[in-house]
PDB file of C-alpha atoms in Angstrom:
ATOM      1  CA  UNK A   1      -0.095  -0.010  -0.068  1.00  0.00           C
ATOM      2  CA  UNK A   2       1.285   3.570  -1.177  1.00  0.00           C
ATOM      3  CA  UNK A   3       1.712   6.011   1.554  1.00  0.00           C
ATOM      4  CA  UNK A   4       1.994   9.191  -0.773  1.00  0.00           C
ATOM      5  CA  UNK A   5      -1.326  11.456   0.015  1.00  0.00           C
ATOM      6  CA  UNK A   6      -2.961   9.341   3.004  1.00  0.00           C
ATOM      7  CA  UNK A   7      -4.681  11.168   5.091  1.00  0.00           C
ATOM      8  CA  UNK A   8      -5.899   9.800   8.485  1.00  0.00           C
ATOM      9  CA  UNK A   9      -9.387  11.893   8.055  1.00  0.00           C
ATOM     10  CA  UNK A  10     -10.355   9.558   5.258  1.00  0.00           C
ATOM     11  CA  UNK A  11     -10.182   6.302   6.839  1.00  0.00           C
ATOM     12  CA  UNK A  12     -13.222   5.040   8.757  1.00  0.00           C
ATOM     13  CA  UNK A  13     -13.204   2.455  11.618  1.00  0.00           C
ATOM     14  CA  UNK A  14     -13.170  -0.628   9.624  1.00  0.00           C
ATOM     15  CA  UNK A  15     -10.642   0.161   7.374  1.00  0.00           C
ATOM     16  CA  UNK A  16      -8.475   1.000  10.056  1.00  0.00           C
ATOM     17  CA  UNK A  17      -9.356  -2.161  12.299  1.00  0.00           C
ATOM     18  CA  UNK A  18      -8.362  -4.065   9.084  1.00  0.00           C
ATOM     19  CA  UNK A  19      -5.205  -2.306   9.059  1.00  0.00           C
ATOM     20  CA  UNK A  20      -4.132  -2.706  12.624  1.00  0.00           C
ATOM     21  CA  UNK A  21      -5.144  -6.542  12.676  1.00  0.00           C
ATOM     22  CA  UNK A  22      -2.822  -7.022   9.465  1.00  0.00           C
ATOM     23  CA  UNK A  23      -0.299  -5.133  11.219  1.00  0.00           C
ATOM     24  CA  UNK A  24       0.408  -6.518  14.229  1.00  0.00           C
ATOM     25  CA  UNK A  25      -0.238 -10.412  12.472  1.00  0.00           C
ATOM     26  CA  UNK A  26       2.769  -9.057  10.147  1.00  0.00           C
ATOM     27  CA  UNK A  27       4.867  -8.420  13.406  1.00  0.00           C
ATOM     28  CA  UNK A  28       3.863 -11.654  14.973  1.00  0.00           C
ATOM     29  CA  UNK A  29       4.732 -13.515  11.410  1.00  0.00           C
ATOM     30  CA  UNK A  30       8.323 -11.719  11.124  1.00  0.00           C
ATOM     31  CA  UNK A  31       8.801 -13.017  14.525  1.00  0.00           C
ATOM     32  CA  UNK A  32       8.074 -16.119  13.975  1.00  0.00           C
ATOM     33  CA  UNK A  33       9.984 -16.316  10.782  1.00  0.00           C
ATOM     34  CA  UNK A  34      13.605 -15.070  12.575  1.00  0.00           C
ATOM     35  CA  UNK A  35      12.619 -18.211  15.213  1.00  0.00           C
ATOM     36  CA  UNK A  36      12.616 -20.265  12.667  1.00  0.00           C
ATOM     37  CA  UNK A  37      15.670 -19.143  10.716  1.00  0.00           C
ATOM     38  CA  UNK A  38      18.123 -22.692  10.282  1.00  0.00           C
ATOM     39  CA  UNK A  39      21.104 -20.429  11.297  1.00  0.00           C
ATOM     40  CA  UNK A  40      21.981 -21.117  15.272  1.00  0.00           C
ATOM     41  CA  UNK A  41      19.601 -22.546  17.726  1.00  0.00           C
ATOM     42  CA  UNK A  42      16.170 -21.729  17.775  1.00  0.00           C
ATOM     43  CA  UNK A  43      15.498 -18.857  20.268  1.00  0.00           C
ATOM     44  CA  UNK A  44      13.025 -18.939  23.037  1.00  0.00           C
ATOM     45  CA  UNK A  45      10.563 -16.171  24.488  1.00  0.00           C
ATOM     46  CA  UNK A  46      13.334 -15.895  27.166  1.00  0.00           C
ATOM     47  CA  UNK A  47      16.181 -14.948  24.681  1.00  0.00           C
ATOM     48  CA  UNK A  48      13.294 -12.647  22.832  1.00  0.00           C
ATOM     49  CA  UNK A  49      12.909 -10.872  26.285  1.00  0.00           C
ATOM     50  CA  UNK A  50      16.917 -10.833  27.045  1.00  0.00           C
ATOM     51  CA  UNK A  51      17.342  -9.197  23.360  1.00  0.00           C
ATOM     52  CA  UNK A  52      14.779  -6.356  23.861  1.00  0.00           C
ATOM     53  CA  UNK A  53      16.481  -5.741  27.680  1.00  0.00           C
ATOM     54  CA  UNK A  54      20.104  -5.285  26.015  1.00  0.00           C
ATOM     55  CA  UNK A  55      18.824  -3.144  23.357  1.00  0.00           C
ATOM     56  CA  UNK A  56      16.627  -1.199  25.549  1.00  0.00           C
ATOM     57  CA  UNK A  57      19.260  -0.259  28.220  1.00  0.00           C
ATOM     58  CA  UNK A  58      21.387   2.544  27.285  1.00  0.00           C
ATOM     59  CA  UNK A  59      25.116   3.048  28.911  1.00  0.00           C
ATOM     60  CA  UNK A  60      23.363   6.180  31.122  1.00  0.00           C
ATOM     61  CA  UNK A  61      19.954   6.833  32.588  1.00  0.00           C
ATOM     62  CA  UNK A  62      18.510   9.853  31.225  1.00  0.00           C
ATOM     63  CA  UNK A  63      20.276  13.016  32.700  1.00  0.00           C
ATOM     64  CA  UNK A  64      18.636  14.534  35.797  1.00  0.00           C
ATOM     65  CA  UNK A  65      16.692  17.490  35.319  1.00  0.00           C
ATOM     66  CA  UNK A  66      16.292  16.474  31.722  1.00  0.00           C
ATOM     67  CA  UNK A  67      12.772  16.148  29.713  1.00  0.00           C
ATOM     68  CA  UNK A  68      13.710  12.104  28.708  1.00  0.00           C
ATOM     69  CA  UNK A  69      14.475  11.938  32.465  1.00  0.00           C
ATOM     70  CA  UNK A  70      11.062  13.297  33.947  1.00  0.00           C
ATOM     71  CA  UNK A  71       9.129  11.608  31.138  1.00  0.00           C
ATOM     72  CA  UNK A  72      10.974   7.612  31.897  1.00  0.00           C
ATOM     73  CA  UNK A  73      11.600   5.635  34.841  1.00  0.00           C
ATOM     74  CA  UNK A  74      15.159   5.258  35.200  1.00  0.00           C
ATOM     75  CA  UNK A  75      14.913   1.515  36.627  1.00  0.00           C
ATOM     76  CA  UNK A  76      14.545   0.615  32.841  1.00  0.00           C
ATOM     77  CA  UNK A  77      17.735   1.917  32.037  1.00  0.00           C
ATOM     78  CA  UNK A  78      19.878   0.578  34.701  1.00  0.00           C
ATOM     79  CA  UNK A  79      18.038  -2.262  36.352  1.00  0.00           C
ATOM     80  CA  UNK A  80      17.812  -5.725  33.813  1.00  0.00           C
ATOM     81  CA  UNK A  81      15.659  -7.590  36.266  1.00  0.00           C
ATOM     82  CA  UNK A  82      13.314  -4.745  36.694  1.00  0.00           C
ATOM     83  CA  UNK A  83      13.131  -4.303  33.107  1.00  0.00           C
ATOM     84  CA  UNK A  84      12.818  -7.871  32.201  1.00  0.00           C
ATOM     85  CA  UNK A  85       9.714  -8.098  34.630  1.00  0.00           C
ATOM     86  CA  UNK A  86       7.902  -5.393  32.921  1.00  0.00           C
ATOM     87  CA  UNK A  87       8.239  -7.426  29.779  1.00  0.00           C
ATOM     88  CA  UNK A  88       7.498 -10.588  31.137  1.00  0.00           C
ATOM     89  CA  UNK A  89       3.760  -9.365  32.017  1.00  0.00           C
ATOM     90  CA  UNK A  90       2.791  -9.406  28.503  1.00  0.00           C
ATOM     91  CA  UNK A  91       3.665 -13.224  28.395  1.00  0.00           C
ATOM     92  CA  UNK A  92       0.984 -15.875  27.819  1.00  0.00           C
ATOM     93  CA  UNK A  93       1.857 -18.902  29.357  1.00  0.00           C
ATOM     94  CA  UNK A  94      -0.204 -21.117  27.097  1.00  0.00           C
ATOM     95  CA  UNK A  95      -0.789 -20.284  23.262  1.00  0.00           C
ATOM     96  CA  UNK A  96      -4.164 -18.615  22.781  1.00  0.00           C
ATOM     97  CA  UNK A  97      -7.324 -19.721  22.112  1.00  0.00           C
ATOM     98  CA  UNK A  98      -8.193 -16.989  19.332  1.00  0.00           C
ATOM     99  CA  UNK A  99      -6.463 -15.964  16.268  1.00  0.00           C
ATOM    100  CA  UNK A 100      -5.254 -11.994  16.638  1.00  0.00           C
ATOM    101  CA  UNK A 101      -8.155 -11.071  14.338  1.00  0.00           C
ATOM    102  CA  UNK A 102     -10.913 -12.272  16.611  1.00  0.00           C
ATOM    103  CA  UNK A 103      -9.350 -10.929  19.482  1.00  0.00           C
ATOM    104  CA  UNK A 104      -9.294  -7.499  17.825  1.00  0.00           C
ATOM    105  CA  UNK A 105     -12.414  -7.867  16.865  1.00  0.00           C
ATOM    106  CA  UNK A 106     -13.844  -7.928  20.276  1.00  0.00           C
ATOM    107  CA  UNK A 107     -12.689  -4.640  21.210  1.00  0.00           C
ATOM    108  CA  UNK A 108     -14.323  -3.447  17.872  1.00  0.00           C
ATOM    109  CA  UNK A 109     -17.419  -4.983  18.296  1.00  0.00           C
ATOM    110  CA  UNK A 110     -17.863  -3.961  22.153  1.00  0.00           C
ATOM    111  CA  UNK A 111     -16.164  -0.525  22.065  1.00  0.00           C
ATOM    112  CA  UNK A 112     -16.814   0.663  18.639  1.00  0.00           C
ATOM    113  CA  UNK A 113     -13.475   3.173  18.315  1.00  0.00           C
ATOM    114  CA  UNK A 114     -12.755   5.889  15.999  1.00  0.00           C
ATOM    115  CA  UNK A 115     -10.360   5.430  13.841  1.00  0.00           C
ATOM    116  CA  UNK A 116      -8.150   7.903  15.680  1.00  0.00           C
ATOM    117  CA  UNK A 117      -7.653   4.853  18.303  1.00  0.00           C
ATOM    118  CA  UNK A 118      -6.829   2.512  15.842  1.00  0.00           C
ATOM    119  CA  UNK A 119      -4.176   4.594  14.335  1.00  0.00           C
ATOM    120  CA  UNK A 120      -2.867   5.735  17.460  1.00  0.00           C
ATOM    121  CA  UNK A 121      -2.374   1.646  18.095  1.00  0.00           C
ATOM    122  CA  UNK A 122      -0.538   1.217  15.099  1.00  0.00           C
ATOM    123  CA  UNK A 123       1.486   4.072  15.915  1.00  0.00           C
ATOM    124  CA  UNK A 124       2.669   2.566  19.474  1.00  0.00           C
ATOM    125  CA  UNK A 125       3.189  -0.919  17.739  1.00  0.00           C
ATOM    126  CA  UNK A 126       5.307   0.688  15.211  1.00  0.00           C
ATOM    127  CA  UNK A 127       7.454   2.708  18.058  1.00  0.00           C
ATOM    128  CA  UNK A 128       7.843  -0.790  20.138  1.00  0.00           C
ATOM    129  CA  UNK A 129       9.149  -2.498  17.496  1.00  0.00           C
ATOM    130  CA  UNK A 130      11.490   0.379  15.803  1.00  0.00           C
ATOM    131  CA  UNK A 131      12.750   1.107  19.286  1.00  0.00           C
ATOM    132  CA  UNK A 132      13.300  -2.478  19.791  1.00  0.00           C
ATOM    133  CA  UNK A 133      11.529  -2.182  23.176  1.00  0.00           C
ATOM    134  CA  UNK A 134       9.881  -5.919  22.934  1.00  0.00           C
ATOM    135  CA  UNK A 135       9.745  -8.267  20.269  1.00  0.00           C
ATOM    136  CA  UNK A 136       6.191  -8.925  19.147  1.00  0.00           C
ATOM    137  CA  UNK A 137       5.260 -12.491  19.307  1.00  0.00           C
ATOM    138  CA  UNK A 138       2.071 -14.575  19.524  1.00  0.00           C
ATOM    139  CA  UNK A 139       2.610 -14.825  23.433  1.00  0.00           C
ATOM    140  CA  UNK A 140       2.141 -11.180  23.907  1.00  0.00           C
ATOM    141  CA  UNK A 141       0.682  -9.554  21.237  1.00  0.00           C
ATOM    142  CA  UNK A 142      -2.849 -10.201  22.955  1.00  0.00           C
ATOM    143  CA  UNK A 143      -1.927  -8.195  26.046  1.00  0.00           C
ATOM    144  CA  UNK A 144      -0.087  -5.740  24.204  1.00  0.00           C
ATOM    145  CA  UNK A 145      -2.912  -5.020  22.353  1.00  0.00           C
ATOM    146  CA  UNK A 146      -5.460  -4.775  25.221  1.00  0.00           C
ATOM    147  CA  UNK A 147      -3.127  -2.526  26.954  1.00  0.00           C
ATOM    148  CA  UNK A 148      -2.620  -0.373  24.047  1.00  0.00           C
ATOM    149  CA  UNK A 149      -5.801  -0.374  22.656  1.00  0.00           C
ATOM    150  CA  UNK A 150      -6.950   0.663  26.806  1.00  0.00           C
ATOM    151  CA  UNK A 151      -4.556   3.700  26.898  1.00  0.00           C
ATOM    152  CA  UNK A 152      -5.342   5.055  23.413  1.00  0.00           C
ATOM    153  CA  UNK A 153      -9.205   4.659  24.116  1.00  0.00           C
ATOM    154  CA  UNK A 154      -8.675   7.044  27.330  1.00  0.00           C
ATOM    155  CA  UNK A 155      -6.702   9.706  25.480  1.00  0.00           C
ATOM    156  CA  UNK A 156      -8.941   9.826  22.377  1.00  0.00           C
ATOM    157  CA  UNK A 157     -11.985   8.658  22.873  1.00  0.00           C
ATOM    158  CA  UNK A 158     -14.955  10.755  24.336  1.00  0.00           C
ATOM    159  CA  UNK A 159     -16.868   8.213  26.069  1.00  0.00           C
ATOM    160  CA  UNK A 160     -15.178   6.743  29.184  1.00  0.00           C
ATOM    161  CA  UNK A 161     -15.154   2.852  30.026  1.00  0.00           C
ATOM    162  CA  UNK A 162     -14.800   1.329  33.259  1.00  0.00           C
ATOM    163  CA  UNK A 163     -11.575  -0.745  33.821  1.00  0.00           C
ATOM    164  CA  UNK A 164     -14.036  -3.586  34.846  1.00  0.00           C
ATOM    165  CA  UNK A 165     -15.760  -3.183  31.226  1.00  0.00           C
ATOM    166  CA  UNK A 166     -11.700  -3.598  29.718  1.00  0.00           C
ATOM    167  CA  UNK A 167     -10.945  -6.380  31.524  1.00  0.00           C
ATOM    168  CA  UNK A 168     -13.977  -7.880  30.657  1.00  0.00           C
ATOM    169  CA  UNK A 169     -13.316  -7.675  26.661  1.00  0.00           C
ATOM    170  CA  UNK A 170      -9.609  -8.476  27.122  1.00  0.00           C
ATOM    171  CA  UNK A 171     -10.459 -11.688  29.519  1.00  0.00           C
ATOM    172  CA  UNK A 172      -8.417 -10.318  31.802  1.00  0.00           C
ATOM    173  CA  UNK A 173      -8.677  -9.873  35.803  1.00  0.00           C
ATOM    174  CA  UNK A 174      -9.457  -6.007  36.469  1.00  0.00           C
ATOM    175  CA  UNK A 175      -5.877  -6.019  38.935  1.00  0.00           C
ATOM    176  CA  UNK A 176      -3.970  -7.678  35.820  1.00  0.00           C
ATOM    177  CA  UNK A 177      -5.029  -5.125  33.481  1.00  0.00           C
ATOM    178  CA  UNK A 178      -4.156  -2.198  35.442  1.00  0.00           C
ATOM    179  CA  UNK A 179      -0.884  -3.728  35.770  1.00  0.00           C
ATOM    180  CA  UNK A 180      -0.612  -4.328  32.181  1.00  0.00           C
ATOM    181  CA  UNK A 181      -1.503  -0.647  31.912  1.00  0.00           C
ATOM    182  CA  UNK A 182       1.401   0.830  33.782  1.00  0.00           C
ATOM    183  CA  UNK A 183       4.054  -1.404  32.066  1.00  0.00           C
ATOM    184  CA  UNK A 184       3.113  -0.384  28.964  1.00  0.00           C
ATOM    185  CA  UNK A 185       3.072   3.319  29.756  1.00  0.00           C
ATOM    186  CA  UNK A 186       6.589   2.601  31.607  1.00  0.00           C
ATOM    187  CA  UNK A 187       7.826   0.825  28.831  1.00  0.00           C
ATOM    188  CA  UNK A 188       6.722   3.647  26.334  1.00  0.00           C
ATOM    189  CA  UNK A 189       7.870   6.331  28.269  1.00  0.00           C
ATOM    190  CA  UNK A 190       4.776   8.019  28.496  1.00  0.00           C
ATOM    191  CA  UNK A 191       4.967   8.764  24.741  1.00  0.00           C
ATOM    192  CA  UNK A 192       1.224   9.013  23.885  1.00  0.00           C
ATOM    193  CA  UNK A 193       1.185  11.563  20.901  1.00  0.00           C
ATOM    194  CA  UNK A 194      -2.838  11.749  19.910  1.00  0.00           C
ATOM    195  CA  UNK A 195      -2.474  15.294  17.806  1.00  0.00           C
ATOM    196  CA  UNK A 196      -3.419  15.284  14.077  1.00  0.00           C
ATOM    197  CA  UNK A 197      -0.149  15.859  12.937  1.00  0.00           C
ATOM    198  CA  UNK A 198       1.869  13.240  15.165  1.00  0.00           C
ATOM    199  CA  UNK A 199      -0.893  10.673  13.865  1.00  0.00           C
ATOM    200  CA  UNK A 200      -0.468  11.438  10.849  1.00  0.00           C
ATOM    201  CA  UNK A 201       3.233  11.653  10.413  1.00  0.00           C
ATOM    202  CA  UNK A 202       3.718   8.274  12.239  1.00  0.00           C
ATOM    203  CA  UNK A 203       0.986   6.420  10.080  1.00  0.00           C
ATOM    204  CA  UNK A 204       3.049   7.079   7.564  1.00  0.00           C
ATOM    205  CA  UNK A 205       5.838   5.236   8.844  1.00  0.00           C
ATOM    206  CA  UNK A 206       4.188   2.229   9.225  1.00  0.00           C
ATOM    207  CA  UNK A 207       1.405   1.453   6.665  1.00  0.00           C
ATOM    208  CA  UNK A 208       3.348   0.763   3.771  1.00  0.00           C
ATOM    209  CA  UNK A 209       4.535  -2.351   5.790  1.00  0.00           C
ATOM    210  CA  UNK A 210       0.855  -3.766   5.739  1.00  0.00           C
ATOM    211  CA  UNK A 211       0.548  -6.431   3.770  1.00  0.00           C
TER     212      UNK A 211
END
């Protein structure tokens, strides 16, 4: 799909949910391909976690008093065990019963979000991947989506829903979803831009990867 001339105002919710489903599925499939590569041993999800943490950690935490420090959690930069714990919250111990498409359509059916919410979701997933925050796999895509959906909805939608409602749709306990919400905000360093220019700019970076 060509991204020239794309305007987020031209998209409807049905088009956007389809884009997000295909984008998240592409990310999962790409990870599977890397896992099945013949060179070297098969990498487990623990390897992926460690890889994400190593890439995530920087030689030094943000400078005290800087904008980056104010909007981040220094432990993510300096404490590998703390960072790994945040990643592990998203991992499912057993393979999911629903497909990614079926799971995302649950949110689409019961929440009826605006196109901007889906574009924000796609942008966050793009930033997660492009900044090597965490690999997107079939074991973590579901909880990642539920938490990203919730923070995007809260930031964009006029109709506010309770944590109980979100948890029911996600198939999670309320305390689990609260923990995921905090973890995703920490991992993306509260970088939740929802103005038109930011959504438009970020959309053009990932929409061309959708097959």
